[in-house]
PDB file of C-alpha atoms in Angstrom:
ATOM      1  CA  UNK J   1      20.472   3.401  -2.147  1.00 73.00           C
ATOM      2  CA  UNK J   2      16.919   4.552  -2.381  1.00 82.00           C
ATOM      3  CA  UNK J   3      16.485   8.625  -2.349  1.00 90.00           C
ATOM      4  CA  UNK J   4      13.488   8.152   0.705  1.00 94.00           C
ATOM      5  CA  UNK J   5      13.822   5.052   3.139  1.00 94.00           C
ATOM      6  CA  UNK J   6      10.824   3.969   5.182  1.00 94.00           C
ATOM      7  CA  UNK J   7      10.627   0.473   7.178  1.00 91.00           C
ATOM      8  CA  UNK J   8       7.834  -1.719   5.424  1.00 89.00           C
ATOM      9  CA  UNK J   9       6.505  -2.543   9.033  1.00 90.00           C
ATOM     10  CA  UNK J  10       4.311  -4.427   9.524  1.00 93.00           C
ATOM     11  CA  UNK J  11       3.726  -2.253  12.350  1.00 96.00           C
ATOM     12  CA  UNK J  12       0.746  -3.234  14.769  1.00 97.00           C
ATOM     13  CA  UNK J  13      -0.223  -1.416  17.945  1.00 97.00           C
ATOM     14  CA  UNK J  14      -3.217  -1.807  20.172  1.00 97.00           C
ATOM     15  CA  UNK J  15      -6.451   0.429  19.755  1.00 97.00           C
ATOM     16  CA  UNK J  16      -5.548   3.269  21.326  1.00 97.00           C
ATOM     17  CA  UNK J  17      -1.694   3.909  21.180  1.00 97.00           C
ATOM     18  CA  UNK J  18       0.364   6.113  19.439  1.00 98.00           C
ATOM     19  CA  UNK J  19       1.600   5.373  15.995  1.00 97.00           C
ATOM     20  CA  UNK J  20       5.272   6.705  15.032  1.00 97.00           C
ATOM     21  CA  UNK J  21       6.313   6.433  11.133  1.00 98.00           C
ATOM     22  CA  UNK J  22       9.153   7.869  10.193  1.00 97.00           C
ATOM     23  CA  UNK J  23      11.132   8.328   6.504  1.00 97.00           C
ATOM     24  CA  UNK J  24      14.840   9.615   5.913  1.00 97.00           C
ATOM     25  CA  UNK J  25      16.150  10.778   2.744  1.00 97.00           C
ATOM     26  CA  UNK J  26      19.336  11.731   0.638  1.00 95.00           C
ATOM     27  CA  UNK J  27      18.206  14.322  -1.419  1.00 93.00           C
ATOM     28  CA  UNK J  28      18.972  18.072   0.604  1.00 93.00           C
ATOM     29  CA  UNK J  29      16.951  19.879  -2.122  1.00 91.00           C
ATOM     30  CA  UNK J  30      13.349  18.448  -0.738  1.00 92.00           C
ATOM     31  CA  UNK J  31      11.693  20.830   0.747  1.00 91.00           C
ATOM     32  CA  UNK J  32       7.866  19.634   0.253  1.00 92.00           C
ATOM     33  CA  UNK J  33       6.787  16.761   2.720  1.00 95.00           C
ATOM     34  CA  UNK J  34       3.668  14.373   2.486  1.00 95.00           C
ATOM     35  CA  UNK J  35       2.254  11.944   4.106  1.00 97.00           C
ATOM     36  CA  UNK J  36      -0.268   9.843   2.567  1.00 96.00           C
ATOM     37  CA  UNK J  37      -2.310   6.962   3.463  1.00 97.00           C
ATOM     38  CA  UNK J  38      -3.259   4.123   1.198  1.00 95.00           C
ATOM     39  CA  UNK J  39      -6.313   1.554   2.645  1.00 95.00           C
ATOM     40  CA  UNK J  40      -5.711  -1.768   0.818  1.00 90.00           C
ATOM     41  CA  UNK J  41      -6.419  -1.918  -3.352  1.00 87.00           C
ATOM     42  CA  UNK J  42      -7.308   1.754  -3.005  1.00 91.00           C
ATOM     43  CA  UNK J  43      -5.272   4.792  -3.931  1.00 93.00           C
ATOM     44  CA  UNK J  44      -3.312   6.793  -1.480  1.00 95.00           C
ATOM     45  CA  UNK J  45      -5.212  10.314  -0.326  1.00 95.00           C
ATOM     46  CA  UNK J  46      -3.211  13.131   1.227  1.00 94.00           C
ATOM     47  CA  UNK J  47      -2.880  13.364   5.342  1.00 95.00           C
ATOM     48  CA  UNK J  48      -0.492  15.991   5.937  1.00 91.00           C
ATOM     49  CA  UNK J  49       1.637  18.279   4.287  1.00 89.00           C
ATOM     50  CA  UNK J  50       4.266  20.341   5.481  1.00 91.00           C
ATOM     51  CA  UNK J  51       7.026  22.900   3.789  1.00 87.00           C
ATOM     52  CA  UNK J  52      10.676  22.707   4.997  1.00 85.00           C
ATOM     53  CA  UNK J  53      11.490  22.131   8.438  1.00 84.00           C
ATOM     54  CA  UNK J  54       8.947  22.269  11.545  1.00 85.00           C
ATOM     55  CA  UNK J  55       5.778  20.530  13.042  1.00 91.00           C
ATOM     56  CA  UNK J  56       2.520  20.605  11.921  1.00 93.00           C
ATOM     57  CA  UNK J  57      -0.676  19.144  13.756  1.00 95.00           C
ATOM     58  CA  UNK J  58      -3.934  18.052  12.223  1.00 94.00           C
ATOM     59  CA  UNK J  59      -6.553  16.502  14.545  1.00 96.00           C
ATOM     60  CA  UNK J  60      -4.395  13.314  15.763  1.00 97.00           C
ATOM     61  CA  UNK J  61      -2.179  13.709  13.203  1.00 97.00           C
ATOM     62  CA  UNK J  62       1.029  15.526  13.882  1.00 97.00           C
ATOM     63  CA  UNK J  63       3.809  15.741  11.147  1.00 97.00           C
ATOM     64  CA  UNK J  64       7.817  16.839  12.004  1.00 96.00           C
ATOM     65  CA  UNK J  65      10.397  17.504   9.559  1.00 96.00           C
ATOM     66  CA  UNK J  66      13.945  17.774  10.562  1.00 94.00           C
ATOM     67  CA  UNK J  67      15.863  18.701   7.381  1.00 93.00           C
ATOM     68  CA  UNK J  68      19.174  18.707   9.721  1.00 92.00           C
ATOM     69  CA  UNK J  69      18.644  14.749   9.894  1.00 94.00           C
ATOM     70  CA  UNK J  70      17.056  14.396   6.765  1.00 95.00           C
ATOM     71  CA  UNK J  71      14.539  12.325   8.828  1.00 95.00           C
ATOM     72  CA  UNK J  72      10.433  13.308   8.788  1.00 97.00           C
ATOM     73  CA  UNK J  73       8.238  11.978  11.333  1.00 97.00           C
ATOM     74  CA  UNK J  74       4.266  11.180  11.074  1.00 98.00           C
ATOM     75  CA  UNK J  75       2.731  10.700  14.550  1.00 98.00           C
ATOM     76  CA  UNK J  76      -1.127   9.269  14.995  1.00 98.00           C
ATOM     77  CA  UNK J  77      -2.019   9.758  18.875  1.00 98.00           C
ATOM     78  CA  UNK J  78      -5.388   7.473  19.924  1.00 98.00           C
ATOM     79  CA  UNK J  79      -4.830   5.239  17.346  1.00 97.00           C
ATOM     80  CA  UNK J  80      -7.846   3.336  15.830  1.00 97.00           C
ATOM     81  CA  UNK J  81      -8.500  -0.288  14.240  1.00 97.00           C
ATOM     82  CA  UNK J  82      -9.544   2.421  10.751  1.00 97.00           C
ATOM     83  CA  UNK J  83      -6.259   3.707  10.662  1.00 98.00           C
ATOM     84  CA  UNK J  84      -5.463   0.579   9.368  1.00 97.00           C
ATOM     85  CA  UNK J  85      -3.437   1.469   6.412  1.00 97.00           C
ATOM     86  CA  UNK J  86      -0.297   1.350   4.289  1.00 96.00           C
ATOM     87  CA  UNK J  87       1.391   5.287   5.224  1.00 97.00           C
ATOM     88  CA  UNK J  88       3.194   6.549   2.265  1.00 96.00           C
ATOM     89  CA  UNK J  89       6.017   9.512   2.713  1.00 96.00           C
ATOM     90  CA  UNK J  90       6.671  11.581  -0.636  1.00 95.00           C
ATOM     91  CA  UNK J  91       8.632  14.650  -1.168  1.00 94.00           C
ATOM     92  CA  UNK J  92       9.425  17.191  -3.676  1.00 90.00           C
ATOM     93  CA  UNK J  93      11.850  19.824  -4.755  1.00 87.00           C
ATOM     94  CA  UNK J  94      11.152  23.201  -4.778  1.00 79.00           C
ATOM     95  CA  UNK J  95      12.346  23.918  -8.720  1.00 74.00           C
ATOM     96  CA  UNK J  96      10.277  24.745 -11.335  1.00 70.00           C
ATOM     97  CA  UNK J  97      12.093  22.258 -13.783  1.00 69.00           C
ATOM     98  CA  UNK J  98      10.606  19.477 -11.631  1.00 69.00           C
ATOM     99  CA  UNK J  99       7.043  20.720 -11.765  1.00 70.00           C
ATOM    100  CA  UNK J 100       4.515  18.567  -8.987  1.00 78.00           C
ATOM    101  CA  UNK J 101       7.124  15.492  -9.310  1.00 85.00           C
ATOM    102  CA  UNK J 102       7.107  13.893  -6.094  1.00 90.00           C
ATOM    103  CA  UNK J 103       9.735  10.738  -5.048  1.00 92.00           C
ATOM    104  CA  UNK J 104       7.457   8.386  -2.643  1.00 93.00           C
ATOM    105  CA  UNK J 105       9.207   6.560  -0.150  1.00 94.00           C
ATOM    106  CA  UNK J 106       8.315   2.389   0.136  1.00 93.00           C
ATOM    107  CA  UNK J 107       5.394   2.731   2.504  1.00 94.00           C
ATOM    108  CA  UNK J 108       4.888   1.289   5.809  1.00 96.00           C
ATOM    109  CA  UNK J 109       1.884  -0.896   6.593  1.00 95.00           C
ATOM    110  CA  UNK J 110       0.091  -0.345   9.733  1.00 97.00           C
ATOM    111  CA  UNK J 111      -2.225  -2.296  11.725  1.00 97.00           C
ATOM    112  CA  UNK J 112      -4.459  -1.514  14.658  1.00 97.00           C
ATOM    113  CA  UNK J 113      -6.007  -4.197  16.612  1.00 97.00           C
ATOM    114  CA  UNK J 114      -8.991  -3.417  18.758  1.00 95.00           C
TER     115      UNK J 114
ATOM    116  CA  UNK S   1     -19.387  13.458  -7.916  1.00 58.00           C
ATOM    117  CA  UNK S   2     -15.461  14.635  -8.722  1.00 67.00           C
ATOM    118  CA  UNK S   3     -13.142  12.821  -9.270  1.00 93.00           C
ATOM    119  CA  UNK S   4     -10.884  10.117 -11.007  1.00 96.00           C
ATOM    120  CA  UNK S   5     -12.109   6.643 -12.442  1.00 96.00           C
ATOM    121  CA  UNK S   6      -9.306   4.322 -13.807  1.00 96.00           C
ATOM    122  CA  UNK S   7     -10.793   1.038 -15.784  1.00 93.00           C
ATOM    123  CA  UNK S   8     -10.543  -1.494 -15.599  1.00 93.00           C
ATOM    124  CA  UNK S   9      -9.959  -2.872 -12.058  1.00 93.00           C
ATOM    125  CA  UNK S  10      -8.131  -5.579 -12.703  1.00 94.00           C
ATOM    126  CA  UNK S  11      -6.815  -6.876 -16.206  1.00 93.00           C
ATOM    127  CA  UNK S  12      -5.404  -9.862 -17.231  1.00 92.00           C
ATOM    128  CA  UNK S  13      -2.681 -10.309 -19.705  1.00 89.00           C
ATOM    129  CA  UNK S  14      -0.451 -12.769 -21.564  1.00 90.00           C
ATOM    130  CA  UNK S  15       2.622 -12.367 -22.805  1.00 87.00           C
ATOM    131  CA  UNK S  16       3.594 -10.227 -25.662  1.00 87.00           C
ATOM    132  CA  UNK S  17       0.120  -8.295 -25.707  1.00 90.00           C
ATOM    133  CA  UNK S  18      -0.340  -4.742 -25.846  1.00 93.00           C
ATOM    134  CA  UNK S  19      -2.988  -3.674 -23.016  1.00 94.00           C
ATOM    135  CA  UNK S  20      -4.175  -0.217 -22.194  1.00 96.00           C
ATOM    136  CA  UNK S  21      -5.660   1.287 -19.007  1.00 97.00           C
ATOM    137  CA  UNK S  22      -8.067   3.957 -18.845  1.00 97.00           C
ATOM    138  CA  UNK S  23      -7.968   7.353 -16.475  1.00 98.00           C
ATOM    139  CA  UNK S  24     -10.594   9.934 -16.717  1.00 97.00           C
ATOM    140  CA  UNK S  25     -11.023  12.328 -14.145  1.00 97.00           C
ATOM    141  CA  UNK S  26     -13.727  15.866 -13.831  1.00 96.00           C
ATOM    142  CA  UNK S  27     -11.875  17.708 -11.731  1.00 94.00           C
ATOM    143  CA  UNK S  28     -10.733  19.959 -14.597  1.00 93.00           C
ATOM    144  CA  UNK S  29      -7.127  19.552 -13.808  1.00 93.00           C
ATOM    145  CA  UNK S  30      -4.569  20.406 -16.306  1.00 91.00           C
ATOM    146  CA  UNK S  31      -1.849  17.780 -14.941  1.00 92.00           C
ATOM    147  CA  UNK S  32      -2.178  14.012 -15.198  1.00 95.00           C
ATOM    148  CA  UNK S  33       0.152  11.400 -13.863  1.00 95.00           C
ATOM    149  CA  UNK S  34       0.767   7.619 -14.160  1.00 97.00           C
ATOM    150  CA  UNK S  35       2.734   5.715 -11.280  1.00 97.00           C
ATOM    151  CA  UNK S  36       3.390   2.024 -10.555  1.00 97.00           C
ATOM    152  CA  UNK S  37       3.118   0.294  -7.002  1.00 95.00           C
ATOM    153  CA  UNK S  38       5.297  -2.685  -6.636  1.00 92.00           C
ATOM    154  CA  UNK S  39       5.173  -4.384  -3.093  1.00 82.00           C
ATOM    155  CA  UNK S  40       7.667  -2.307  -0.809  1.00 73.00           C
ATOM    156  CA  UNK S  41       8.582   0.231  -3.667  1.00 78.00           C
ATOM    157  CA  UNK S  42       6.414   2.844  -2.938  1.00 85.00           C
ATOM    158  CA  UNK S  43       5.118   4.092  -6.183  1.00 93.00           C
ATOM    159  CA  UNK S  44       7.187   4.846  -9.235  1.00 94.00           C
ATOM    160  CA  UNK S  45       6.478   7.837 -11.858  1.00 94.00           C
ATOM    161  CA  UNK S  46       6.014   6.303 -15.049  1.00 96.00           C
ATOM    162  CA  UNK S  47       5.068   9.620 -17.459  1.00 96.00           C
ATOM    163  CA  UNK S  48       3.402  12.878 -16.702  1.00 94.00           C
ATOM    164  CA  UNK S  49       1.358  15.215 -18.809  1.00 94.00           C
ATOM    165  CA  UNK S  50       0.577  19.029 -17.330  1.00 89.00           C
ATOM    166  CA  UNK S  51      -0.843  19.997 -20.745  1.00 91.00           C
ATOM    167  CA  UNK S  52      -3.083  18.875 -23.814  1.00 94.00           C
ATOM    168  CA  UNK S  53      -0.988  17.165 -26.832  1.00 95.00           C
ATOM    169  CA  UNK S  54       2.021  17.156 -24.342  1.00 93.00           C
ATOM    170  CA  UNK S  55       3.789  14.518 -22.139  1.00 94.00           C
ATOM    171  CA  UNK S  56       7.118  13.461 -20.036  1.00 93.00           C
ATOM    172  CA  UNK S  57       8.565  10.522 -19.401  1.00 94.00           C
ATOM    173  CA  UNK S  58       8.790   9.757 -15.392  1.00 93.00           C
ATOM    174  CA  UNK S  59      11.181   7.667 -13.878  1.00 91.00           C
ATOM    175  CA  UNK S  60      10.602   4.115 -15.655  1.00 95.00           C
ATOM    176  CA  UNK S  61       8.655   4.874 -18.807  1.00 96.00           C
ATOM    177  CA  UNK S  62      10.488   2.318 -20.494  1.00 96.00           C
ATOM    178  CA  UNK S  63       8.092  -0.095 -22.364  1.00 96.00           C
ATOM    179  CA  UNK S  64       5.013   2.479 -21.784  1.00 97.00           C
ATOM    180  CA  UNK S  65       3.231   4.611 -23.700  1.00 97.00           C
ATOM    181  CA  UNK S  66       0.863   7.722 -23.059  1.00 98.00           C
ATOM    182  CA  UNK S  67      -1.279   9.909 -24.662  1.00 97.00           C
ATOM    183  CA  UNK S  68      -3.280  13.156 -23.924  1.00 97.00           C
ATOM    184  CA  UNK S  69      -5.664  14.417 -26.662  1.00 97.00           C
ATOM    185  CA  UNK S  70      -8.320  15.479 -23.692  1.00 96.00           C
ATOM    186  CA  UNK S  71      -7.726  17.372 -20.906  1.00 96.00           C
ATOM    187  CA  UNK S  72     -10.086  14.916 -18.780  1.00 97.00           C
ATOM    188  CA  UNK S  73      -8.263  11.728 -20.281  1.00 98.00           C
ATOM    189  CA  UNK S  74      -4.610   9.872 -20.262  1.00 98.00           C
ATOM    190  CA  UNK S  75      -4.684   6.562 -21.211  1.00 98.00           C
ATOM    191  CA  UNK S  76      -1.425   4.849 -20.345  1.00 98.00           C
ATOM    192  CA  UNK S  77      -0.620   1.741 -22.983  1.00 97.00           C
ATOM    193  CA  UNK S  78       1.526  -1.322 -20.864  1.00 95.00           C
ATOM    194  CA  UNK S  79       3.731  -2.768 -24.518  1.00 93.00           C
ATOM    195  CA  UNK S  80       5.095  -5.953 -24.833  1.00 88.00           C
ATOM    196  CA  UNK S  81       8.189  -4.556 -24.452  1.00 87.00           C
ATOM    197  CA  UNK S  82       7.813  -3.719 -20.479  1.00 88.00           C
ATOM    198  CA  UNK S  83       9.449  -7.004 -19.186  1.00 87.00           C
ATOM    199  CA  UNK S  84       7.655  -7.129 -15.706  1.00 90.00           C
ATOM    200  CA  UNK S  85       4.398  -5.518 -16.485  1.00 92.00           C
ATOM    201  CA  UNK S  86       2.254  -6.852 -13.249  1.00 94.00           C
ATOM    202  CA  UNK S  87       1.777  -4.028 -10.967  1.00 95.00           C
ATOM    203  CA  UNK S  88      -0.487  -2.109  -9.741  1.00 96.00           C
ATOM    204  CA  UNK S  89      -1.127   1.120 -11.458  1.00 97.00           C
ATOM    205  CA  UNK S  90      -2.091   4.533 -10.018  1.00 97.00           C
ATOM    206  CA  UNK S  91      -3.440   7.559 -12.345  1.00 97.00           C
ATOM    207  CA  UNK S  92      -3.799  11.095 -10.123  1.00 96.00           C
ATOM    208  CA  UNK S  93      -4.004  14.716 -11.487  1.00 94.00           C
ATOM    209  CA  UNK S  94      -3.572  17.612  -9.809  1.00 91.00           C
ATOM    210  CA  UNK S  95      -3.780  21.749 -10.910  1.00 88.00           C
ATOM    211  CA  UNK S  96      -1.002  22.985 -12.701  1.00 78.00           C
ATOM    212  CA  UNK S  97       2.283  23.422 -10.814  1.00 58.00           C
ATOM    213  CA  UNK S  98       5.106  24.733 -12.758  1.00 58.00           C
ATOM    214  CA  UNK S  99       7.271  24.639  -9.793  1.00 56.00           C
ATOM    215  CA  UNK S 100       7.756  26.115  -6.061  1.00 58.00           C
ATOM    216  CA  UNK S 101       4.556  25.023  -3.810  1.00 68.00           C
ATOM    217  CA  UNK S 102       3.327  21.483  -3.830  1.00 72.00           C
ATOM    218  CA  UNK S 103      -0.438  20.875  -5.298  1.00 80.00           C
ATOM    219  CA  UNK S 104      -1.746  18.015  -4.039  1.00 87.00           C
ATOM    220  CA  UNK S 105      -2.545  14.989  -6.254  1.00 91.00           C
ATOM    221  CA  UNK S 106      -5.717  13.142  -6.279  1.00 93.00           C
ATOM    222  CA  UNK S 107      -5.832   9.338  -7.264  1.00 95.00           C
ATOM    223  CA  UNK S 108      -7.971   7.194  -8.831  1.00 96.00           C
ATOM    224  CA  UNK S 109      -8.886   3.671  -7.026  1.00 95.00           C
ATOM    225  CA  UNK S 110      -5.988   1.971  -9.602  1.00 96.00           C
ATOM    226  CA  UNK S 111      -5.794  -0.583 -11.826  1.00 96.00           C
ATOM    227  CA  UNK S 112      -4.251  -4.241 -11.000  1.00 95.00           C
ATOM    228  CA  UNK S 113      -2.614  -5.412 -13.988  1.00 95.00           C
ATOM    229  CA  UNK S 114      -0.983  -9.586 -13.866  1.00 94.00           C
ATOM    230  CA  UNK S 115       0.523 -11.111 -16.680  1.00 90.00           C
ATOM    231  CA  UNK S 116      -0.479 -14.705 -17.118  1.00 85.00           C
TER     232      UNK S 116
END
């Protein structure tokens, strides 16, 4: 079993919707949470980042964690055809032995028709 | 312009050769990273350098190789030995973090590797 689980979609919504994307883990010691998005043949850039449990909002992007559940949650209200994207979770451990290592979860591949 | 270039874009390979990617970046980071995308697998930490002269292996550094004589380079070298080389390959750096908050890691555009 994989330490972060994400559905591989693809998930496509009409312009305007809201996207949900969601990741659970195994690993109780992550306490870092990312989201990042990845357009196609490009690396991923950063979205959201949030530490230990809570919400966090960002212009239409709002990020939950729910360490309870071990599930995070990445929401994208108004949705549009350039969020077109692969969404990447990743997490890390707050220890110094494991420096900036982060454990990425399989992505999820999202599409946005106008 | 900051930032990180990886070279080539996409690199061709047969069997039983030695290739090696390039990764510079100017955003005077101390910590450099290699990772490997695989459809569906997210990516994969393949070694990690947060110093000059000094590396780690990641999660699957079997059959790679690194090195890090320059702060601003990391050339990662894909060996004969790697038995499924054809990926695609991510470089990123990021400030020092010797544990506790997360600094955020900037990636280059990648590197598509296939083995012919």
């Amino acid at each position: 079993q994989k330490e972060v689980e994400q559905d591989p979609g693809p998930l496509s919504v009409p312009e305007g919707a809201i996207v949900s994307l969601n990741c659970t883990y195994s690993n109780s010691a992550f306490q870092y949470f990312m989201w990042y998005r990845q357009y196609s043949r490009k690396g991923p850039e950063l979205l959201m980042y949030t530490y230990s449990s809570g919400n966090k909002e960002d212009g239409r992007f709002t990020a939950q964690v729910d360490k309870s559940s071990k599930y995070i949650s990445l929401f994208i209200r108004d949705s549009q055809p350039s969020d077109s994207a692969t969404y990447l979770c990743a997490m890390k451990v707050d220890d110094k032995a494991a420096g900036n290592k982060l454990t990425f979860g399989g992505g999820t591949r999202v599409l946005v028709k106008p | 312009d900051g930032g990180i270039t990886q070279s080539p874009k996409y690199l061709f390979r047969k069997e039983g050769q030695n290739v090696t990617l390039s990764c510079e970046q100017n955003l005077n980071h101390d910590a450099m990273y290699w990772y490997r995308q695989d459809p569906g697998q997210g990516l994969r930490l393949i070694y990690y350098s947060q110093i000059v002269n000094d590396f780690q292996k990641g999660d699957i550094a079997e059959g790679y190789s690194v090195s890090r004589e320059k702060k601003e380079s990391f050339p990662l070298t894909v060996t004969s030995a790697q038995k499924n080389p054809t990926a695609f390959y991510l470089c990123a750096s990021s400030i020092v973090a010797r544990g506790g908050p997360y600094n955020e890691q900037f990636f280059g555009p990648g590197t598509r590797l296939t083995v012919l």
